[in-house]
PDB file of C-alpha atoms in Angstrom:
ATOM      1  CA  ASP A   1       0.380 192.689  48.864  1.00  0.00           C
ATOM      2  CA  ARG A   2       3.421 190.616  48.097  1.00  0.00           C
ATOM      3  CA  ASP A   3       4.883 187.441  49.603  1.00  0.00           C
ATOM      4  CA  PHE A   4       1.891 186.337  51.591  1.00  0.00           C
ATOM      5  CA  ALA A   5      -1.048 183.940  51.084  1.00  0.00           C
ATOM      6  CA  HIS A   6      -4.416 183.652  52.692  1.00  0.00           C
ATOM      7  CA  PHE A   7      -5.574 180.035  53.254  1.00  0.00           C
ATOM      8  CA  ASN A   8      -8.856 178.986  54.859  1.00  0.00           C
ATOM      9  CA  ALA A   9      -9.837 175.317  55.532  1.00  0.00           C
ATOM     10  CA  ILE A  10     -12.303 173.321  57.619  1.00  0.00           C
ATOM     11  CA  PHE A  11     -11.535 169.747  58.640  1.00  0.00           C
ATOM     12  CA  ARG A  12     -14.225 167.402  59.958  1.00  0.00           C
ATOM     13  CA  LYS A  13     -14.229 163.790  60.891  1.00  0.00           C
ATOM     14  CA  ALA A  14     -15.991 161.919  58.084  1.00  0.00           C
ATOM     15  CA  LYS A  15     -19.251 160.240  58.964  1.00  0.00           C
ATOM     16  CA  GLN A  16     -19.360 156.508  58.346  1.00  0.00           C
ATOM     17  CA  SER A  17     -21.016 156.231  54.947  1.00  0.00           C
ATOM     18  CA  TYR A  18     -20.965 152.503  54.552  1.00  0.00           C
ATOM     19  CA  ARG A  19     -23.190 149.964  56.184  1.00  0.00           C
ATOM     20  CA  ASP A  20     -21.740 147.018  58.016  1.00  0.00           C
ATOM     21  CA  ASN A  21     -22.345 143.771  56.178  1.00  0.00           C
ATOM     22  CA  ILE A  22     -24.102 141.669  58.730  1.00  0.00           C
ATOM     23  CA  ILE A  23     -25.590 138.266  58.164  1.00  0.00           C
ATOM     24  CA  SER A  24     -28.475 137.507  60.447  1.00  0.00           C
ATOM     25  CA  GLU A  25     -30.921 134.651  60.626  1.00  0.00           C
ATOM     26  CA  VAL A  26     -34.426 135.727  59.683  1.00  0.00           C
ATOM     27  CA  PHE A  27     -36.109 132.426  60.464  1.00  0.00           C
ATOM     28  CA  ASN A  28     -35.310 128.795  61.036  1.00  0.00           C
ATOM     29  CA  ILE A  29     -37.744 126.133  59.902  1.00  0.00           C
ATOM     30  CA  LYS A  30     -37.765 122.363  60.139  1.00  0.00           C
ATOM     31  CA  ILE A  31     -39.623 120.317  57.559  1.00  0.00           C
ATOM     32  CA  GLU A  32     -40.666 116.698  58.072  1.00  0.00           C
ATOM     33  CA  ASN A  33     -37.904 115.074  56.015  1.00  0.00           C
ATOM     34  CA  ASP A  34     -34.566 115.879  54.407  1.00  0.00           C
ATOM     35  CA  VAL A  35     -34.597 118.290  51.472  1.00  0.00           C
ATOM     36  CA  LEU A  36     -34.483 116.645  48.042  1.00  0.00           C
ATOM     37  CA  ASN A  37     -33.655 119.577  45.790  1.00  0.00           C
ATOM     38  CA  THR A  38     -32.265 123.086  46.085  1.00  0.00           C
ATOM     39  CA  PRO A  39     -34.780 125.499  47.624  1.00  0.00           C
ATOM     40  CA  GLN A  40     -35.936 128.062  45.083  1.00  0.00           C
ATOM     41  CA  PHE A  41     -37.316 131.586  45.434  1.00  0.00           C
ATOM     42  CA  VAL A  42     -40.677 132.293  43.799  1.00  0.00           C
ATOM     43  CA  ILE A  43     -42.663 135.532  43.648  1.00  0.00           C
ATOM     44  CA  ASN A  44     -45.838 136.007  45.665  1.00  0.00           C
ATOM     45  CA  HIS A  45     -47.975 137.967  43.188  1.00  0.00           C
ATOM     46  CA  THR A  46     -50.144 139.467  45.965  1.00  0.00           C
ATOM     47  CA  ASN A  47     -47.291 141.470  47.530  1.00  0.00           C
ATOM     48  CA  ASN A  48     -44.310 141.016  45.136  1.00  0.00           C
ATOM     49  CA  GLN A  49     -42.280 139.448  47.955  1.00  0.00           C
ATOM     50  CA  LYS A  50     -40.121 136.348  47.568  1.00  0.00           C
ATOM     51  CA  GLU A  51     -41.169 133.000  49.019  1.00  0.00           C
ATOM     52  CA  ILE A  52     -39.423 129.641  49.084  1.00  0.00           C
ATOM     53  CA  ILE A  53     -40.487 126.451  47.379  1.00  0.00           C
ATOM     54  CA  VAL A  54     -38.741 123.215  48.299  1.00  0.00           C
ATOM     55  CA  GLN A  55     -39.332 119.494  47.951  1.00  0.00           C
ATOM     56  CA  ASP A  56     -38.408 116.824  50.501  1.00  0.00           C
ATOM     57  CA  ILE A  57     -37.221 113.249  49.902  1.00  0.00           C
ATOM     58  CA  THR A  58     -40.797 111.911  50.121  1.00  0.00           C
ATOM     59  CA  ASN A  59     -41.699 114.220  47.184  1.00  0.00           C
ATOM     60  CA  LYS A  60     -43.744 116.578  49.357  1.00  0.00           C
ATOM     61  CA  LEU A  61     -43.663 120.136  48.052  1.00  0.00           C
ATOM     62  CA  TYR A  62     -43.625 123.064  50.518  1.00  0.00           C
ATOM     63  CA  LEU A  63     -44.359 126.735  49.956  1.00  0.00           C
ATOM     64  CA  ILE A  64     -42.777 128.789  52.747  1.00  0.00           C
ATOM     65  CA  SER A  65     -43.456 132.495  53.308  1.00  0.00           C
ATOM     66  CA  ASN A  66     -40.675 135.031  53.761  1.00  0.00           C
ATOM     67  CA  ASN A  67     -41.271 134.955  57.516  1.00  0.00           C
ATOM     68  CA  GLY A  68     -40.895 131.175  57.803  1.00  0.00           C
ATOM     69  CA  LYS A  69     -44.526 130.048  57.824  1.00  0.00           C
ATOM     70  CA  ILE A  70     -45.392 126.926  55.818  1.00  0.00           C
ATOM     71  CA  LEU A  71     -48.260 128.136  53.641  1.00  0.00           C
ATOM     72  CA  TRP A  72     -49.108 124.743  52.137  1.00  0.00           C
ATOM     73  CA  THR A  73     -47.746 121.314  51.289  1.00  0.00           C
ATOM     74  CA  LYS A  74     -48.584 119.108  48.329  1.00  0.00           C
ATOM     75  CA  GLN A  75     -47.685 115.476  47.756  1.00  0.00           C
ATOM     76  CA  LEU A  76     -46.229 114.941  44.269  1.00  0.00           C
ATOM     77  CA  ASP A  77     -45.799 111.692  42.349  1.00  0.00           C
ATOM     78  CA  GLY A  78     -42.028 112.096  41.955  1.00  0.00           C
ATOM     79  CA  PRO A  79     -39.101 114.498  42.136  1.00  0.00           C
ATOM     80  CA  ILE A  80     -39.302 117.808  40.314  1.00  0.00           C
ATOM     81  CA  LEU A  81     -37.116 117.830  37.210  1.00  0.00           C
ATOM     82  CA  GLY A  82     -35.115 121.047  37.077  1.00  0.00           C
ATOM     83  CA  GLU A  83     -36.559 124.306  38.348  1.00  0.00           C
ATOM     84  CA  VAL A  84     -40.070 125.524  39.012  1.00  0.00           C
ATOM     85  CA  ASN A  85     -41.281 128.115  36.471  1.00  0.00           C
ATOM     86  CA  GLN A  86     -43.843 130.808  37.174  1.00  0.00           C
ATOM     87  CA  ILE A  87     -46.459 131.611  34.552  1.00  0.00           C
ATOM     88  CA  ASP A  88     -49.523 133.851  34.356  1.00  0.00           C
ATOM     89  CA  MET A  89     -51.735 131.502  32.370  1.00  0.00           C
ATOM     90  CA  TYR A  90     -54.914 133.563  32.888  1.00  0.00           C
ATOM     91  CA  LYS A  91     -53.169 136.848  31.980  1.00  0.00           C
ATOM     92  CA  ASN A  92     -54.461 138.454  35.202  1.00  0.00           C
ATOM     93  CA  SER A  93     -51.105 139.062  36.984  1.00  0.00           C
ATOM     94  CA  ARG A  94     -51.638 136.032  39.225  1.00  0.00           C
ATOM     95  CA  LEU A  95     -48.753 133.605  38.988  1.00  0.00           C
ATOM     96  CA  GLN A  96     -48.905 129.831  38.901  1.00  0.00           C
ATOM     97  CA  LEU A  97     -46.104 127.314  39.434  1.00  0.00           C
ATOM     98  CA  ALA A  98     -45.302 125.081  36.435  1.00  0.00           C
ATOM     99  CA  PHE A  99     -42.942 122.093  36.506  1.00  0.00           C
ATOM    100  CA  ALA A 100     -42.543 118.456  35.540  1.00  0.00           C
ATOM    101  CA  THR A 101     -41.920 115.225  37.427  1.00  0.00           C
ATOM    102  CA  PRO A 102     -41.002 111.968  35.653  1.00  0.00           C
ATOM    103  CA  HIS A 103     -44.654 111.212  34.754  1.00  0.00           C
ATOM    104  CA  ARG A 104     -46.608 114.463  35.182  1.00  0.00           C
ATOM    105  CA  VAL A 105     -46.650 118.142  34.248  1.00  0.00           C
ATOM    106  CA  TYR A 106     -48.069 120.295  37.029  1.00  0.00           C
ATOM    107  CA  VAL A 107     -49.480 123.808  37.116  1.00  0.00           C
ATOM    108  CA  ILE A 108     -50.333 124.804  40.688  1.00  0.00           C
ATOM    109  CA  ASP A 109     -52.022 127.995  41.867  1.00  0.00           C
ATOM    110  CA  ARG A 110     -51.063 130.282  44.741  1.00  0.00           C
ATOM    111  CA  ASN A 111     -53.027 128.165  47.239  1.00  0.00           C
ATOM    112  CA  GLY A 112     -51.398 124.849  46.280  1.00  0.00           C
ATOM    113  CA  LYS A 113     -54.321 123.624  44.169  1.00  0.00           C
ATOM    114  CA  ASP A 114     -53.953 122.005  40.760  1.00  0.00           C
ATOM    115  CA  VAL A 115     -55.039 124.268  37.893  1.00  0.00           C
ATOM    116  CA  ASP A 116     -57.447 122.414  35.611  1.00  0.00           C
ATOM    117  CA  PRO A 117     -56.638 120.357  33.431  1.00  0.00           C
ATOM    118  CA  PHE A 118     -53.324 119.786  35.201  1.00  0.00           C
ATOM    119  CA  PRO A 119     -51.527 117.654  36.141  1.00  0.00           C
ATOM    120  CA  LEU A 120     -51.092 116.129  32.699  1.00  0.00           C
ATOM    121  CA  LYS A 121     -50.235 112.427  33.081  1.00  0.00           C
ATOM    122  CA  PHE A 122     -47.753 110.580  30.865  1.00  0.00           C
ATOM    123  CA  SER A 123     -47.143 106.834  30.694  1.00  0.00           C
ATOM    124  CA  ASP A 124     -43.691 107.314  29.140  1.00  0.00           C
ATOM    125  CA  GLU A 125     -41.059 108.944  31.316  1.00  0.00           C
ATOM    126  CA  ILE A 126     -40.372 112.680  31.059  1.00  0.00           C
ATOM    127  CA  THR A 127     -36.588 112.869  30.826  1.00  0.00           C
ATOM    128  CA  GLN A 128     -35.853 116.615  30.926  1.00  0.00           C
ATOM    129  CA  PRO A 129     -37.127 119.560  32.966  1.00  0.00           C
ATOM    130  CA  LEU A 130     -40.221 121.366  31.687  1.00  0.00           C
ATOM    131  CA  ALA A 131     -39.201 124.115  29.264  1.00  0.00           C
ATOM    132  CA  VAL A 132     -41.512 127.142  29.312  1.00  0.00           C
ATOM    133  CA  PHE A 133     -41.389 129.798  26.589  1.00  0.00           C
ATOM    134  CA  ASP A 134     -43.273 133.061  26.100  1.00  0.00           C
ATOM    135  CA  TYR A 135     -41.957 134.088  22.691  1.00  0.00           C
ATOM    136  CA  ASP A 136     -43.614 137.470  22.276  1.00  0.00           C
ATOM    137  CA  LYS A 137     -43.961 138.406  25.993  1.00  0.00           C
ATOM    138  CA  ARG A 138     -47.759 138.297  25.675  1.00  0.00           C
ATOM    139  CA  ARG A 139     -48.170 135.433  28.167  1.00  0.00           C
ATOM    140  CA  LYS A 140     -48.986 132.937  25.410  1.00  0.00           C
ATOM    141  CA  TYR A 141     -46.911 130.199  27.014  1.00  0.00           C
ATOM    142  CA  ARG A 142     -45.598 127.080  25.336  1.00  0.00           C
ATOM    143  CA  LEU A 143     -44.725 124.081  27.513  1.00  0.00           C
ATOM    144  CA  PHE A 144     -42.156 121.695  26.033  1.00  0.00           C
ATOM    145  CA  VAL A 145     -42.144 118.154  27.415  1.00  0.00           C
ATOM    146  CA  THR A 146     -39.191 115.912  26.526  1.00  0.00           C
ATOM    147  CA  GLN A 147     -39.456 112.126  26.590  1.00  0.00           C
ATOM    148  CA  GLY A 148     -36.163 110.677  25.439  1.00  0.00           C
ATOM    149  CA  LYS A 149     -35.881 111.648  21.754  1.00  0.00           C
ATOM    150  CA  ASN A 150     -39.478 112.920  21.536  1.00  0.00           C
ATOM    151  CA  VAL A 151     -40.585 116.484  22.262  1.00  0.00           C
ATOM    152  CA  LEU A 152     -44.236 117.319  22.897  1.00  0.00           C
ATOM    153  CA  LEU A 153     -45.621 120.857  22.848  1.00  0.00           C
ATOM    154  CA  TYR A 154     -48.570 122.106  24.910  1.00  0.00           C
ATOM    155  CA  ASP A 155     -50.162 125.483  25.468  1.00  0.00           C
ATOM    156  CA  ALA A 156     -50.828 126.875  28.962  1.00  0.00           C
ATOM    157  CA  LYS A 157     -54.283 125.270  28.955  1.00  0.00           C
ATOM    158  CA  GLY A 158     -52.777 121.790  28.547  1.00  0.00           C
ATOM    159  CA  LYS A 159     -53.807 121.393  24.905  1.00  0.00           C
ATOM    160  CA  THR A 160     -51.468 120.005  22.260  1.00  0.00           C
ATOM    161  CA  VAL A 161     -50.206 122.759  19.963  1.00  0.00           C
ATOM    162  CA  LYS A 162     -51.325 121.948  16.435  1.00  0.00           C
ATOM    163  CA  GLY A 163     -48.776 122.158  13.635  1.00  0.00           C
ATOM    164  CA  PHE A 164     -45.758 121.397  15.814  1.00  0.00           C
ATOM    165  CA  GLU A 165     -43.696 118.467  14.566  1.00  0.00           C
ATOM    166  CA  PHE A 166     -40.389 117.568  16.129  1.00  0.00           C
ATOM    167  CA  GLU A 167     -37.856 115.639  14.099  1.00  0.00           C
ATOM    168  CA  SER A 168     -34.821 114.334  15.895  1.00  0.00           C
ATOM    169  CA  GLN A 169     -31.665 115.340  14.071  1.00  0.00           C
ATOM    170  CA  LEU A 170     -28.884 112.929  14.890  1.00  0.00           C
ATOM    171  CA  ALA A 171     -25.493 113.864  13.541  1.00  0.00           C
ATOM    172  CA  CYS A 172     -23.005 111.054  13.038  1.00  0.00           C
ATOM    173  CA  LEU A 173     -19.322 111.652  12.625  1.00  0.00           C
ATOM    174  CA  PHE A 174     -17.159 108.976  11.067  1.00  0.00           C
ATOM    175  CA  PHE A 175     -13.405 108.981  11.362  1.00  0.00           C
TER     176      PHE A 175
END
């Protein structure tokens, strides 16, 4: 029992454990006009799948399913400022699209219909994208509309929030 060793080993060819990264086209769709803004993914609340929302240069909004079908189109009064937000204004797990154009704030349902009392119409120009906040995660949304140096605050039902006063703070530096 000296000067020897017993060694046992099995060698196998490793199975390929990684997946090839392949890019493949799922669908190809042509809309009527050139695209105005960056297409954006939104959630379809009925199946939790992603869909695409995009606006063309004539301000027509398209909702496109994840298999390339145009679900609906809607003519808007102007270009969407910033991104489209999704809110659950009825607190029933059904999502609506909320966004601003230069003279309107829209809330649109899953079928492309305006949610009453939207769109809110403004004579003065909206200068920044719609800002949507849900402070306590209880779906009590606040919609901030910016018009130059003025900020207006609405609830998800399109009513002005009482008690909100915005004062513009301009800081001047003198050298």
